Short mmCIF file of C-alpha atoms in Angstrom, two decimals:
data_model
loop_
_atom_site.label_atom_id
_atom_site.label_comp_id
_atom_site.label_asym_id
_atom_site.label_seq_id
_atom_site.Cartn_x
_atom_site.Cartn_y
_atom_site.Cartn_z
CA UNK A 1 -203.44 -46.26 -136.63
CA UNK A 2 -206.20 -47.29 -139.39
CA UNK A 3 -207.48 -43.20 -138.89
CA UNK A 4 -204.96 -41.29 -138.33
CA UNK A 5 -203.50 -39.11 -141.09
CA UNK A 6 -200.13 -39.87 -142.79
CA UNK A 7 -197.70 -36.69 -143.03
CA UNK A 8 -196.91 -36.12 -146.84
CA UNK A 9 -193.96 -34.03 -148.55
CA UNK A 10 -194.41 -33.11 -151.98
CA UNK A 11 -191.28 -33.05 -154.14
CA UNK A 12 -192.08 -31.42 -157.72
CA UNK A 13 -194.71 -29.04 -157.46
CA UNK A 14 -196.00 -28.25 -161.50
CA UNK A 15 -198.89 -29.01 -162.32
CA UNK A 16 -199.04 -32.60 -162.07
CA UNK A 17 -197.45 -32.61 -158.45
CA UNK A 18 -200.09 -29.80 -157.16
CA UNK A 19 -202.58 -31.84 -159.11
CA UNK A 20 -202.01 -34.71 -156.78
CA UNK A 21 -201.64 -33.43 -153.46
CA UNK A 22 -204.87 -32.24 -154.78
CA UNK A 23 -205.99 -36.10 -155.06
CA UNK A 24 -204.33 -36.84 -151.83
CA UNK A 25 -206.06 -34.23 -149.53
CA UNK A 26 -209.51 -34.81 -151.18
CA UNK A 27 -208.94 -38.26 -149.57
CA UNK A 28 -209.03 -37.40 -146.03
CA UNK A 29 -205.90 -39.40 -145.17
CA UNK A 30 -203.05 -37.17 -145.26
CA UNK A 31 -201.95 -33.60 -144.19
CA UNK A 32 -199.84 -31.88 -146.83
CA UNK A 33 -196.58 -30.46 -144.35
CA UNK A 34 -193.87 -29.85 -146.75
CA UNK A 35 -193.06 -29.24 -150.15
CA UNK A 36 -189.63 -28.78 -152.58
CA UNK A 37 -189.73 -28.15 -156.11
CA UNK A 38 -186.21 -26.98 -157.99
CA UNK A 39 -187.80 -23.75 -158.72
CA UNK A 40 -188.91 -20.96 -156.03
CA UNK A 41 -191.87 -19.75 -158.00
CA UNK A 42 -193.39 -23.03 -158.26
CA UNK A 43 -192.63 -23.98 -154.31
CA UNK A 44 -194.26 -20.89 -153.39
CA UNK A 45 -197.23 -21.46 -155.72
CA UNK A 46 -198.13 -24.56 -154.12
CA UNK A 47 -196.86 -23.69 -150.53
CA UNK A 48 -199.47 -20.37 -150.91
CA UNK A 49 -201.88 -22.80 -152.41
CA UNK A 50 -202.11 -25.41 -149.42
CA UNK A 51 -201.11 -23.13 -146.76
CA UNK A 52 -197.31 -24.32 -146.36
CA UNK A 53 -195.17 -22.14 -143.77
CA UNK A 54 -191.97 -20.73 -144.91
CA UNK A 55 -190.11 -23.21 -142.89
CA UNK A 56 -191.35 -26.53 -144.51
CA UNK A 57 -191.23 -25.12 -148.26
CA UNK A 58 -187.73 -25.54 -150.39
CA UNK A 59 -186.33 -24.97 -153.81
CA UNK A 60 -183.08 -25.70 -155.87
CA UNK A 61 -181.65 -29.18 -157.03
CA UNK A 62 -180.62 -30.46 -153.93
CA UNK A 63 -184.10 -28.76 -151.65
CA UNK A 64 -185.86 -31.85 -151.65
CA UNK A 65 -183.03 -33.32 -149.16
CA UNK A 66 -183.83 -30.93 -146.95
CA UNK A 67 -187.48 -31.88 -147.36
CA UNK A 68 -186.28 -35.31 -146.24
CA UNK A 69 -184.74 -33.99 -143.11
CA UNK A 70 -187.89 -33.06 -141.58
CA UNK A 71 -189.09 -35.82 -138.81
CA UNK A 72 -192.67 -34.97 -139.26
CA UNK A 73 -193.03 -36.08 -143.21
CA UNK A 74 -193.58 -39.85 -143.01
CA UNK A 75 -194.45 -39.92 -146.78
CA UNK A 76 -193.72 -38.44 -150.27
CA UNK A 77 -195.09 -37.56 -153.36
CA UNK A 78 -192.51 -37.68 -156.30
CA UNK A 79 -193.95 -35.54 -159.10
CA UNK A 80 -190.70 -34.41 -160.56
CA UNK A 81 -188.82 -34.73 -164.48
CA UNK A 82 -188.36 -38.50 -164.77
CA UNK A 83 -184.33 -38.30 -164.81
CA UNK A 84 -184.34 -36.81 -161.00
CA UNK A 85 -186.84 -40.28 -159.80
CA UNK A 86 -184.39 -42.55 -159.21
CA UNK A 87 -182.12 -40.55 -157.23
CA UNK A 88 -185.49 -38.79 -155.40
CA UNK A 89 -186.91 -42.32 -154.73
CA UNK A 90 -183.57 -43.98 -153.53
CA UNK A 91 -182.96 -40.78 -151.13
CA UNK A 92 -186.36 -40.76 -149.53
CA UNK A 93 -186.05 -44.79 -148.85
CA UNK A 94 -183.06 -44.11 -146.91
CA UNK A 95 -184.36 -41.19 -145.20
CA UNK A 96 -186.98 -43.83 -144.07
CA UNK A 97 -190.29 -42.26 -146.22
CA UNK A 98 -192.68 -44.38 -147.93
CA UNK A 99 -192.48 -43.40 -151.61
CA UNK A 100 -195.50 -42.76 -153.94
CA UNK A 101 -193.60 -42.66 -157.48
CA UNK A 102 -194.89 -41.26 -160.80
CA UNK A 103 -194.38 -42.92 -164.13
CA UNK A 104 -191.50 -43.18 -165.72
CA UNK A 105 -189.61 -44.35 -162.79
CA UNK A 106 -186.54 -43.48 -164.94
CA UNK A 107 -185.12 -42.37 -168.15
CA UNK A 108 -181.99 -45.23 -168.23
CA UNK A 109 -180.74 -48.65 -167.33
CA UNK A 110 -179.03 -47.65 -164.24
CA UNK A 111 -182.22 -45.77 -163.04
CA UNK A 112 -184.78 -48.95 -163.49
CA UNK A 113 -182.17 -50.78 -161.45
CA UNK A 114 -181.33 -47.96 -158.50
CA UNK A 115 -185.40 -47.61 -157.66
CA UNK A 116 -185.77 -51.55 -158.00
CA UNK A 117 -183.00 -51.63 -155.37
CA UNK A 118 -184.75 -49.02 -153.69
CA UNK A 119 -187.87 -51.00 -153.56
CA UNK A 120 -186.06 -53.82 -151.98
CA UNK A 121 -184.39 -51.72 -149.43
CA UNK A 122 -188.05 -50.13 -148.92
CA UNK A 123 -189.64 -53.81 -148.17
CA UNK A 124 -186.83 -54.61 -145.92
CA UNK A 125 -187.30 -51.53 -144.01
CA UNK A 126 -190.80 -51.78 -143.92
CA UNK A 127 -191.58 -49.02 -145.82
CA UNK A 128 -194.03 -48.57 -148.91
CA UNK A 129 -193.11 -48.07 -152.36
CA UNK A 130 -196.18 -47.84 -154.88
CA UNK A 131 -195.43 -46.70 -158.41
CA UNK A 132 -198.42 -44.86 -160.39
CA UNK A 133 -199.73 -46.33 -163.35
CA UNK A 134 -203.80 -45.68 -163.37
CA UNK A 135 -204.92 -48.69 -165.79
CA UNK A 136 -202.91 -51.18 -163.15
CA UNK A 137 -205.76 -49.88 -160.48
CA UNK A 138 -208.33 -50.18 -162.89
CA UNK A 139 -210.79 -53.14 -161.69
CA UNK A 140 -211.80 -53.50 -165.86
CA UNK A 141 -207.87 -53.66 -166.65
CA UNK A 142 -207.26 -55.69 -163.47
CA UNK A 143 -210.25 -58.44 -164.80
CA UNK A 144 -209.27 -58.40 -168.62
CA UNK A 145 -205.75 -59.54 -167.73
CA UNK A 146 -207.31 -61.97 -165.11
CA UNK A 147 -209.09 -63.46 -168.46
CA UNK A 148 -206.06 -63.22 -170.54
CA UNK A 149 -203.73 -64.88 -167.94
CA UNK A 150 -206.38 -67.47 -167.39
CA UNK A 151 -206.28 -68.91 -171.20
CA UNK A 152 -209.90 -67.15 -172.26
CA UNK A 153 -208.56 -65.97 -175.74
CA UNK A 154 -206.59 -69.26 -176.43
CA UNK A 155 -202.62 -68.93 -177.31
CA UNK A 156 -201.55 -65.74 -177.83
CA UNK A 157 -200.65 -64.65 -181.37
CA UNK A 158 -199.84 -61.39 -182.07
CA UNK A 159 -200.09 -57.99 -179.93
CA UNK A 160 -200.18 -54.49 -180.28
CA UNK A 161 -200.01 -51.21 -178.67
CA UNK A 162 -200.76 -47.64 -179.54
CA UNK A 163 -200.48 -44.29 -178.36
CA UNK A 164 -201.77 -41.64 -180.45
CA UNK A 165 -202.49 -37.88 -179.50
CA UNK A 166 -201.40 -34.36 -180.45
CA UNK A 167 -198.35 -32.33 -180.10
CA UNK A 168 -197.98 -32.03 -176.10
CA UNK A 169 -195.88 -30.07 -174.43
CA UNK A 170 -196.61 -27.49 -176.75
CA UNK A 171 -196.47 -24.60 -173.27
CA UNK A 172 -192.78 -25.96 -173.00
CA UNK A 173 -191.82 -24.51 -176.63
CA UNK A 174 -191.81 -21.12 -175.31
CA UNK A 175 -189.13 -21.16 -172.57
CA UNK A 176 -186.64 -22.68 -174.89
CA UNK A 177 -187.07 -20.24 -177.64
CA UNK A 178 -186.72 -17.28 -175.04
CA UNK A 179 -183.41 -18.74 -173.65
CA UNK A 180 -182.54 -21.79 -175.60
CA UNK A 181 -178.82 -22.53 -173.61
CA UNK A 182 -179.98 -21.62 -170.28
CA UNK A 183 -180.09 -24.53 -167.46
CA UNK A 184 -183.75 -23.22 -166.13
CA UNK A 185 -185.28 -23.36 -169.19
CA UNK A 186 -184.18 -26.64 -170.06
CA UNK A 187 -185.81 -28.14 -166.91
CA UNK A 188 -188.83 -25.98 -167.06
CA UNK A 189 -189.32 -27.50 -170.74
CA UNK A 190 -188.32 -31.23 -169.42
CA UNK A 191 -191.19 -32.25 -171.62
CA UNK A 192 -188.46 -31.73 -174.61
CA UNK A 193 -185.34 -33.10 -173.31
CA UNK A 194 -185.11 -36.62 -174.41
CA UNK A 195 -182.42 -36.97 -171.05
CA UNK A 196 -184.65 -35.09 -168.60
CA UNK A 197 -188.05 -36.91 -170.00
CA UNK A 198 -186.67 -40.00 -171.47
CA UNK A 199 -187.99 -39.27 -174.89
CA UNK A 200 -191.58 -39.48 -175.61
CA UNK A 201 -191.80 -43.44 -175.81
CA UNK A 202 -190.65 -43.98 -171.79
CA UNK A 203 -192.12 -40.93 -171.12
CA UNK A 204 -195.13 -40.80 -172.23
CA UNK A 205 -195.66 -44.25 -174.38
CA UNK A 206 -194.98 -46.63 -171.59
CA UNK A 207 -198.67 -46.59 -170.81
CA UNK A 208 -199.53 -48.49 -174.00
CA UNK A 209 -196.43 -50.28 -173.60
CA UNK A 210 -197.29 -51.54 -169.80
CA UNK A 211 -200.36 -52.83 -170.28
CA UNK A 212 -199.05 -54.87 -173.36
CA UNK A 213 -196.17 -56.32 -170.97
CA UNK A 214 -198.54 -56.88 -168.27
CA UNK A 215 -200.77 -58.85 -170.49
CA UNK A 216 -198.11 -61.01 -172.15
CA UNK A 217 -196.11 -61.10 -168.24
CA UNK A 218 -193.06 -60.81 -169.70
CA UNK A 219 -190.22 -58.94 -171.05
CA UNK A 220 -189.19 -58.88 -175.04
CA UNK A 221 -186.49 -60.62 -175.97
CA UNK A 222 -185.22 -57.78 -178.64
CA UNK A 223 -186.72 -54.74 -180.71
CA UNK A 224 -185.95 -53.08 -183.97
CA UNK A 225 -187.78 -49.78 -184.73
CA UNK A 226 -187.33 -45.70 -185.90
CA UNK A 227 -188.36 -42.98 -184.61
CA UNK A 228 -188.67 -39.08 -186.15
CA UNK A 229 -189.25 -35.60 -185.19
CA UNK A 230 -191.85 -33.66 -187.57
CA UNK A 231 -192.63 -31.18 -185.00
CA UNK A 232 -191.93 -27.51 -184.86
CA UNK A 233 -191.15 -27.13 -181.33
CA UNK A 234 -187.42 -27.23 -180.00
CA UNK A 235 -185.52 -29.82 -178.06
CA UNK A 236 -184.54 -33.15 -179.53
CA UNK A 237 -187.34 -35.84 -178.83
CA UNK A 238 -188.80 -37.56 -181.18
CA UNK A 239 -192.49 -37.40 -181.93
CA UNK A 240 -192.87 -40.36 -184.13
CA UNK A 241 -191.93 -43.80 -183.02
CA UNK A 242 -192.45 -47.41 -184.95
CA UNK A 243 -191.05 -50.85 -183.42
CA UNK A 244 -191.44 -54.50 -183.10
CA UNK A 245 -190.81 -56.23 -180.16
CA UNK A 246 -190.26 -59.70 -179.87
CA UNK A 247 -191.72 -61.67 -176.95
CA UNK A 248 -191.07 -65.34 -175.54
CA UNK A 249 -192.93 -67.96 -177.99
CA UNK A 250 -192.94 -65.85 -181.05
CA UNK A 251 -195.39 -63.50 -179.95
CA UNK A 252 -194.62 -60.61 -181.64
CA UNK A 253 -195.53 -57.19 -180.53
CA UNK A 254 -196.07 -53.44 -183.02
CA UNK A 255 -196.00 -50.64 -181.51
CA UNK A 256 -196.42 -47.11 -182.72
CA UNK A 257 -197.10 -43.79 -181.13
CA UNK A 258 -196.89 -39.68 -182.43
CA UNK A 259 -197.56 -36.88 -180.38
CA UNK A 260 -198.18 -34.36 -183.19
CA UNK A 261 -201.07 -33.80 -185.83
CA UNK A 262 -204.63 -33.93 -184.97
CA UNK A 263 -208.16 -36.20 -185.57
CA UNK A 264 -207.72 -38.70 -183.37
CA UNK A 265 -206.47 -39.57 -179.98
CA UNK A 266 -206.14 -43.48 -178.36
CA UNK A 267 -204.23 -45.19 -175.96
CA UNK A 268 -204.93 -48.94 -176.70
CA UNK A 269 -203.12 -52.35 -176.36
CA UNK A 270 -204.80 -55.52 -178.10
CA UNK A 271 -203.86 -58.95 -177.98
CA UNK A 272 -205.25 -61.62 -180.26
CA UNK A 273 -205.40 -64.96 -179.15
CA UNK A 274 -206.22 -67.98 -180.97
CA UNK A 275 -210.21 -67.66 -179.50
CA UNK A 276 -210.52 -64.48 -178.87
CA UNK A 277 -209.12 -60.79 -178.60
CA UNK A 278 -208.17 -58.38 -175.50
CA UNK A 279 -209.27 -54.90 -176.41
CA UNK A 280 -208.57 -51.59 -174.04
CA UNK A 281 -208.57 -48.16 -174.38
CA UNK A 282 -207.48 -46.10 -171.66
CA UNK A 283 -209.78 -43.51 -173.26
CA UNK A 284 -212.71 -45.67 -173.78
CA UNK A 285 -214.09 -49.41 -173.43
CA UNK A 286 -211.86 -52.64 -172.28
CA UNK A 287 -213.21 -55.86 -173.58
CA UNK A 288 -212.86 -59.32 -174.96
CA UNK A 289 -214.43 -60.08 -177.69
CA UNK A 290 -214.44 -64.38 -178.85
CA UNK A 291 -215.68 -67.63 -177.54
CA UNK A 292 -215.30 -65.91 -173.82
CA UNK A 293 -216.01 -62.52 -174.25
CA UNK A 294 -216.14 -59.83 -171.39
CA UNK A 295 -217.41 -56.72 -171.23
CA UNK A 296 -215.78 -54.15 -168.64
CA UNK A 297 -217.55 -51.19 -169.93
CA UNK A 298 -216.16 -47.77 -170.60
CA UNK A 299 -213.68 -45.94 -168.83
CA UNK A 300 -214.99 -42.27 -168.42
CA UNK A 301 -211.86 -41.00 -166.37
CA UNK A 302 -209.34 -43.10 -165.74
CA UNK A 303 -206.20 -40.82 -165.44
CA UNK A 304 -207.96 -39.57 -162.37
CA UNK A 305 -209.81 -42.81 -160.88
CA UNK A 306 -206.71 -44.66 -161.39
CA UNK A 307 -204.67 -42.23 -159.46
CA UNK A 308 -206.81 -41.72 -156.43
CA UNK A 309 -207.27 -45.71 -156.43
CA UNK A 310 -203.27 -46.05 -156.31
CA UNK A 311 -203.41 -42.74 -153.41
CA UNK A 312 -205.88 -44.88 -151.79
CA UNK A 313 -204.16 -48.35 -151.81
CA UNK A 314 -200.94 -46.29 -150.88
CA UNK A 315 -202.76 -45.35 -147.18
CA UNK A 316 -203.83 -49.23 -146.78
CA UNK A 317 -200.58 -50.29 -147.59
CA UNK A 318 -198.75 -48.06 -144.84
CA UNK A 319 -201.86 -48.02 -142.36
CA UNK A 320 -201.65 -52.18 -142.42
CA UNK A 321 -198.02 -52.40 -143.08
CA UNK A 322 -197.91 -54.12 -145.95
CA UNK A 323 -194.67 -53.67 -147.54
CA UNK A 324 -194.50 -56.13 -150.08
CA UNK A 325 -194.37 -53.08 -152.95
CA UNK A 326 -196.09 -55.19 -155.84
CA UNK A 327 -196.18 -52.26 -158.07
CA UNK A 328 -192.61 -52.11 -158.87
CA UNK A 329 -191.09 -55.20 -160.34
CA UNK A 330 -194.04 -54.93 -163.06
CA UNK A 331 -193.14 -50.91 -163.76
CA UNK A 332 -189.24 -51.77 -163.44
CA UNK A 333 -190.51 -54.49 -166.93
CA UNK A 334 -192.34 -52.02 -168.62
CA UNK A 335 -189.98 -49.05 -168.27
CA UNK A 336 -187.31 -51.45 -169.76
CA UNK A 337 -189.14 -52.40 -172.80
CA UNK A 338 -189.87 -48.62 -173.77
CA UNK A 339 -185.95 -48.36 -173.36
CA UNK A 340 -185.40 -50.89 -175.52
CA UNK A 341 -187.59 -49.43 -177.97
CA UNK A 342 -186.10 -46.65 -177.86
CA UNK A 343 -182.56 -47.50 -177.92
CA UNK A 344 -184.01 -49.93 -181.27
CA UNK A 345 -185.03 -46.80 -182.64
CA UNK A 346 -181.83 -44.80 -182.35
CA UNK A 347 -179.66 -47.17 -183.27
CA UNK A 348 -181.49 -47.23 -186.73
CA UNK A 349 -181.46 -43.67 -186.66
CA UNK A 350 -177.55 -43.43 -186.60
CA UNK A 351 -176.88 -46.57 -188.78
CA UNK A 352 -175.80 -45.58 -192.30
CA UNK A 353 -178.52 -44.97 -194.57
CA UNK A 354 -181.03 -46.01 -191.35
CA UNK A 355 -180.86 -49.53 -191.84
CA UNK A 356 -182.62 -51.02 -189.16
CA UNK A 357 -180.51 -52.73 -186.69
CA UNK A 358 -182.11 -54.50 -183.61
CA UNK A 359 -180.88 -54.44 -179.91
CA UNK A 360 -181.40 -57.28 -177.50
CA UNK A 361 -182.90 -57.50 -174.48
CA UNK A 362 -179.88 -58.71 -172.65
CA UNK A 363 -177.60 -56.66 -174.54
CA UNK A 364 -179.63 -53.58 -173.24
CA UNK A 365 -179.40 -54.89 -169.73
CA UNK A 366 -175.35 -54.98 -169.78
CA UNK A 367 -175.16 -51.71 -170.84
CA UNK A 368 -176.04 -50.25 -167.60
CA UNK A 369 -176.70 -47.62 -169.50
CA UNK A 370 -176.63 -43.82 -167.50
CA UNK A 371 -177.93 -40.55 -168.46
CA UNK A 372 -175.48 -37.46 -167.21
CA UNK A 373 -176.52 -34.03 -167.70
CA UNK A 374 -173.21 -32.11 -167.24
CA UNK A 375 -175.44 -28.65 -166.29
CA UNK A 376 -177.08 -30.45 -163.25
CA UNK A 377 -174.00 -30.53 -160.00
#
């Protein structure tokens, strides 16, 4: 019923996943009864940390199935390395759990199209299925796309989309130097594996990138870009990324991120219409300025209000059984397009004498392209 509490599992206990069971138990609406994580120490961190018995806490690649197993967890909490999500998500839908999904919901073709299945699946069993970006909760974002959609900055023009910040990940660095060939290490630094993560433009970048898509409601047509690594640290992502991508009508969209150097930080999409101009930050103020302008004021902490909105609208959606799971045909889009950018990008990369050489929407699509890492069984 509307006040009783919803049983959660968390699956991926680092920081992030600890950081929102955190979110989820401040709200009052869920007990925290099991947890899996692929590593033991960081099980028994968070098991210790929100009183977990023995029985109900598990580890290694495959733990989180036994997670599943349990009668009692009605819901989970994926907080795991974006390659794992799709399999994670799909699993827990047929174990009959509602599914609260972080960003990136994959790293590949194939992945974007197993958790849309999933989400299907999840609305025919009536089950939930809410994917976690914080702007898409965000009643400023929510009314500046209203405006947009609704023709207050004329014909759209031109777009673009930003993501700009220092060298994250930076904690990873370590465990690879110690033990650069082990299998641990490599997941413990997921952050810089380009498989694991998705490199730093799905990863990361598809914040910018959503909110761009959601804006223009709809998908590019191609992309040509090029990406770099200037970093010190190991692994092979890139930390430098330029594209165009080209949207229905000749709307053009640039797009450039780096997550390395230092003096100034922004996540921001704009779009510039014939009367006006859409401007967010998800660091800052979201406005229009032009012949309709809007002022939704400044965002103090989104990455936090956004999630406990989404942890919020996740108990209404179960608690009044709706299981129409609007969250994921959008975040299916937008995790698309930052594949396609960066597929653009490493195609230039490894065309003689980095020519730029575009990929296609469509092109990208038949691919079905799939990640395998070989070390994971």
């Amino acid at each position: 019923g509307a006040n009783s509490k919803i049983n959660l599992g968390l699956i991926g206990c680092g920081g992030r996943g600890q950081w929102i069971a955190d979110l989820f138990l401040k709200t009052e609406k869920y007990n925290l009864v099991a947890v899996a994580d692929y590593f033991k120490d960081r099980t028994d961190e968070a098991a210790n940390r929100f009183s977990i018995p023995e029985n109900k806490r598990f580890n290694g690649i495959h733990g989180y199935k036994k997670l599943l197993e349990l009668k009692e967890v009605e819901a989970v909490a994926i907080e795991t390395p974006p390659y794992f999500h799709p399999e994670q998500a799909a699993n827990s839908i047929e174990a009959g759990k509602h599914v609260y999904l972080a960003k990136p919901i994959a790293v590949d073709v194939w992945g974007c199209n197993t958790v849309e299945s999933a989400a299907k699946k999840a609305t025919a069993n009536n089950l939930c299925f809410l994917v976690d970006f914080q702007t898409r909760a965000n009643a400023s974002y929510k009314e500046c796309v209203r405006r947009v959609h609704n023709g207050d900055i004329g014909k759209i023009l031109l777009g673009e989309a930003t993501y700009i910040t220092g060298p994250t990940w930076g904690h990873m660095d370590k465990y690879l130097r110690q033990n650069p060939n082990n299998v641990d290490a490599r997941i413990r630094a997921w952050g810089l594996d380009a498989k694991l993560s998705g490199d730093v433009i799905v990863e990361q970048n598809i914040h910018a990138i959503d909110v761009a898509t959601w804006f223009l409601n709809a998908a590019p047509i191609k992309a040509v870009g090029s990406c770099f690594k200037k970093r010190e640290f190991l692994g092979d992502c890139h930390d430098a990324f330029s594209v165009i991508f080209h949207f229905p009508d000749n709307i053009l969209v640039s797009f450039c991120s780096k997550q390395n150097g230092a003096g100034w930080d922004d996540i921001l999409c704009r779009i510039y219409g014939t009367q006006g101009t859409a401007d967010t930050h998800y660091f800052g103020t979201v406005k229009i300025i032009g012949d309709e302008p809007y002022d939704g004021g400044r965002l103090p902490n989104l990455y936090t209000d956004g999630a406990v909105e989404n942890i919020k609208t996740f108990y209404k959606n179960i608690t009044e059984k709706d299981f129409s799971n609007p969250t994921v045909p959008p975040s299916v889009r937008s995790n698309l397009t930052a594949i396609l950018g960066r597929e653009a990008c490493f195609r230039t990369k490894q065309s003689p004498d980095q020519k730029f050489a575009e990929i296609t929407w469509d092109e990208l699509i038949k691919s079905n392209q799939k990640y395998s890492l070989d070390f994971i069984t």
